[in-house]
């Protein structure tokens, strides 16, 4: 048999607020303020590579699950939408643990920015860790890619919010200061946490454990209380200074 192996090189990387896998929404469009930006790298960072792309409102991103240990895939996985208790085949899921660590994500294209040796694609809501390698970009074509009557198995409907999010007085004061230069940061935190980022087998459980998610340069610390309530107890600026989030991604 001939060698069918393929070596891929990234064409760019994505900048997102999600500094770790734990904080990433399980699908795009669940967190409206969790936007991203693809920055093309040499030799693809020239305007010619995106000529005509402004005519499309959405894109497909082909990317690498670079935070996942390679070679540890299994033929069956436990999807979070099934509570982490039922197994399905790896190819019947969007699990990160795959024979080849490749992912596919549909994202909104909001703006293309070219200049000073950079090509930047400003995107809507994304579901990727900051710095994820991008291997290819393809335009979303509605008549071919959209199937309104498609069957989506155990993920037919958009997931509902699992938790209510509250802020301690300390956390509320912190988020109010941040929102002076970054609007909607509190809404961003709420939409991330209400999906319950914990592993599926922990969802629905009450715990005294303090969790943390890293969003931009902030460590948002929270714990799960009774009656489906998550309380944000503290927001720590790990950069130790105010951050202009829009400038940070560029």
XYZ file of C-alpha atoms in Angstrom:
250
model
C 0.000 0.000 0.000
C 1.281 3.459 -0.858
C 2.009 5.961 1.895
C -1.102 8.126 2.322
C 0.242 10.272 5.147
C -0.155 14.023 4.808
C 1.864 16.801 6.387
C -0.092 19.972 7.118
C 1.194 23.464 7.817
C -0.953 26.127 9.523
C -2.062 29.064 7.406
C -2.866 31.124 10.483
C -3.847 31.164 14.130
C -6.972 32.308 15.865
C -7.109 34.828 18.696
C -9.947 34.225 21.171
C -10.802 35.058 24.804
C -10.490 31.389 25.783
C -7.083 30.664 27.254
C -7.776 26.990 28.019
C -9.975 24.151 26.817
C -12.060 24.230 30.031
C -13.592 27.617 29.239
C -14.449 27.012 25.561
C -18.154 26.678 24.635
C -18.962 23.267 23.198
C -20.235 24.863 19.977
C -20.027 28.342 18.411
C -22.989 30.746 18.737
C -23.594 29.857 22.399
C -21.666 32.889 23.730
C -22.340 36.049 21.748
C -19.427 38.040 23.184
C -16.913 35.219 22.711
C -15.708 36.550 19.382
C -12.415 35.779 17.659
C -10.037 36.779 14.912
C -7.933 34.719 12.522
C -4.512 36.144 11.737
C -2.937 34.669 8.611
C 0.773 33.895 8.741
C 3.527 34.076 6.101
C 3.303 33.442 3.178
C -0.511 33.545 3.299
C -0.756 36.998 4.903
C -1.278 38.853 1.631
C -4.531 40.449 0.441
C -4.659 38.202 -2.631
C -5.466 35.126 -0.515
C -8.753 36.634 0.701
C -9.798 38.471 -2.453
C -13.579 38.028 -2.812
C -14.019 36.567 0.660
C -15.865 39.703 1.794
C -18.824 38.489 -0.284
C -19.474 35.693 2.231
C -21.073 36.128 5.638
C -19.836 32.859 7.145
C -16.777 30.629 6.925
C -15.694 27.093 7.680
C -12.502 26.840 9.719
C -10.475 23.633 9.627
C -8.267 23.557 12.697
C -6.130 21.383 14.953
C -7.035 20.210 18.444
C -3.513 21.109 19.519
C -4.254 20.962 23.266
C -5.275 17.287 23.117
C -2.693 14.488 23.624
C -2.275 12.739 20.301
C -2.548 8.997 19.782
C -5.025 8.515 22.639
C -8.227 8.215 20.660
C -10.844 5.531 21.305
C -13.484 4.064 18.965
C -16.283 5.256 21.280
C -16.720 8.456 23.289
C -19.147 9.917 25.848
C -20.730 13.105 24.405
C -21.598 15.816 26.969
C -25.073 16.149 25.403
C -25.766 12.584 26.561
C -24.669 13.395 30.102
C -21.284 11.752 29.704
C -22.832 8.371 30.484
C -23.697 6.945 27.062
C -21.167 5.920 24.455
C -21.390 6.534 20.729
C -18.873 5.982 17.956
C -16.174 8.622 17.684
C -17.354 9.406 14.147
C -20.907 9.985 15.454
C -19.603 12.793 17.660
C -17.574 15.987 17.585
C -15.233 14.728 20.268
C -11.793 16.305 20.481
C -10.188 12.864 20.910
C -10.042 11.687 17.294
C -7.728 9.548 15.124
C -6.590 12.775 13.452
C -6.803 15.903 15.672
C -8.809 17.975 13.199
C -11.901 20.070 13.863
C -14.416 21.977 11.759
C -16.216 25.119 12.877
C -18.709 27.411 11.143
C -18.188 31.054 12.095
C -19.541 34.449 11.118
C -17.216 36.703 9.116
C -17.692 40.290 10.259
C -14.794 42.149 8.692
C -11.555 41.646 6.764
C -8.621 43.868 7.632
C -5.521 44.049 5.450
C -2.515 46.297 5.967
C 0.934 46.620 7.496
C 1.802 43.070 6.499
C -1.251 41.590 8.225
C -4.426 39.889 7.069
C -7.009 39.681 9.858
C -10.419 38.042 9.687
C -12.704 39.397 12.398
C -15.231 36.750 13.413
C -18.392 36.392 15.440
C -18.865 33.792 18.167
C -16.224 31.041 18.173
C -15.503 27.814 20.051
C -11.705 27.613 19.837
C -8.864 28.023 22.314
C -6.670 31.082 21.846
C -3.771 30.314 19.513
C -5.381 27.300 17.823
C -3.673 26.553 14.460
C -5.902 27.067 11.417
C -5.173 24.768 8.464
C -7.751 25.983 5.953
C -10.592 28.446 5.440
C -13.528 27.805 3.138
C -16.555 30.009 2.414
C -19.914 28.838 3.726
C -22.305 28.381 0.793
C -25.917 28.452 1.927
C -27.579 26.380 -0.811
C -25.040 23.575 -0.448
C -24.208 23.701 3.267
C -27.601 24.437 4.843
C -30.060 21.585 5.382
C -33.083 22.924 7.330
C -34.619 19.457 7.655
C -31.421 17.648 8.597
C -31.464 15.064 11.389
C -28.938 15.833 14.125
C -29.337 12.819 16.368
C -28.835 13.531 20.067
C -27.975 17.189 19.283
C -31.081 18.152 17.310
C -31.848 21.201 19.467
C -29.642 23.998 20.751
C -28.721 23.288 24.397
C -30.530 25.294 27.041
C -28.756 27.137 29.838
C -28.084 24.750 32.712
C -27.234 27.212 35.485
C -28.156 30.620 36.835
C -25.172 32.895 37.365
C -24.769 35.293 40.279
C -21.895 37.529 41.340
C -20.546 38.045 44.838
C -20.169 41.702 45.899
C -16.403 41.469 45.303
C -16.872 39.994 41.820
C -19.600 42.515 40.965
C -17.305 45.414 41.841
C -14.523 43.927 39.723
C -16.693 43.372 36.668
C -18.096 46.900 36.859
C -14.560 48.298 36.694
C -13.707 46.078 33.729
C -16.837 47.101 31.847
C -15.697 50.729 31.829
C -13.376 49.799 28.962
C -14.850 46.439 27.880
C -18.662 46.515 27.506
C -20.697 43.359 28.149
C -17.957 41.539 30.055
C -20.474 40.466 32.689
C -22.787 39.094 29.994
C -19.810 37.254 28.508
C -19.056 35.554 31.835
C -22.714 34.656 32.352
C -23.063 33.015 28.941
C -19.879 30.974 29.438
C -20.802 29.740 32.905
C -24.514 29.105 32.394
C -23.602 26.294 29.993
C -21.718 24.620 32.895
C -18.152 24.110 31.572
C -17.521 21.231 33.961
C -17.220 17.676 32.588
C -20.612 16.147 31.831
C -20.387 13.647 34.683
C -20.131 16.552 37.173
C -23.064 18.527 35.806
C -26.051 18.670 38.120
C -23.860 18.099 41.162
C -23.297 20.558 44.025
C -19.675 21.051 45.040
C -17.685 23.178 47.477
C -14.812 23.211 44.995
C -13.722 26.578 43.613
C -13.267 26.429 39.835
C -11.545 28.928 37.573
C -11.873 29.801 33.908
C -9.361 32.007 32.125
C -11.138 34.529 29.903
C -8.825 36.995 28.208
C -6.394 38.051 30.960
C -8.839 37.324 33.762
C -9.205 34.304 36.003
C -12.913 34.042 36.818
C -13.329 31.957 39.957
C -16.692 30.375 40.793
C -18.405 27.595 42.687
C -21.641 25.670 42.231
C -24.346 26.232 44.824
C -27.672 24.522 45.317
C -30.666 24.862 42.986
C -28.587 25.194 39.837
C -26.852 28.427 40.804
C -23.227 29.246 40.035
C -21.704 32.096 42.032
C -18.767 34.066 40.697
C -16.700 34.763 43.783
C -13.688 36.592 42.370
C -12.268 37.992 39.122
C -8.494 38.233 39.123
C -6.569 40.197 36.510
C -3.606 37.901 35.914
C -1.898 40.644 33.883
C -2.075 42.888 36.991
C -3.191 45.859 34.909
C -6.260 46.992 32.944
C -6.525 45.344 29.544
C -7.960 46.797 26.350
C -9.411 43.523 25.047
C -9.882 44.727 21.485
C -6.264 45.818 21.273
C -5.178 42.590 22.934
C -6.439 40.361 20.138
C -4.757 42.469 17.468
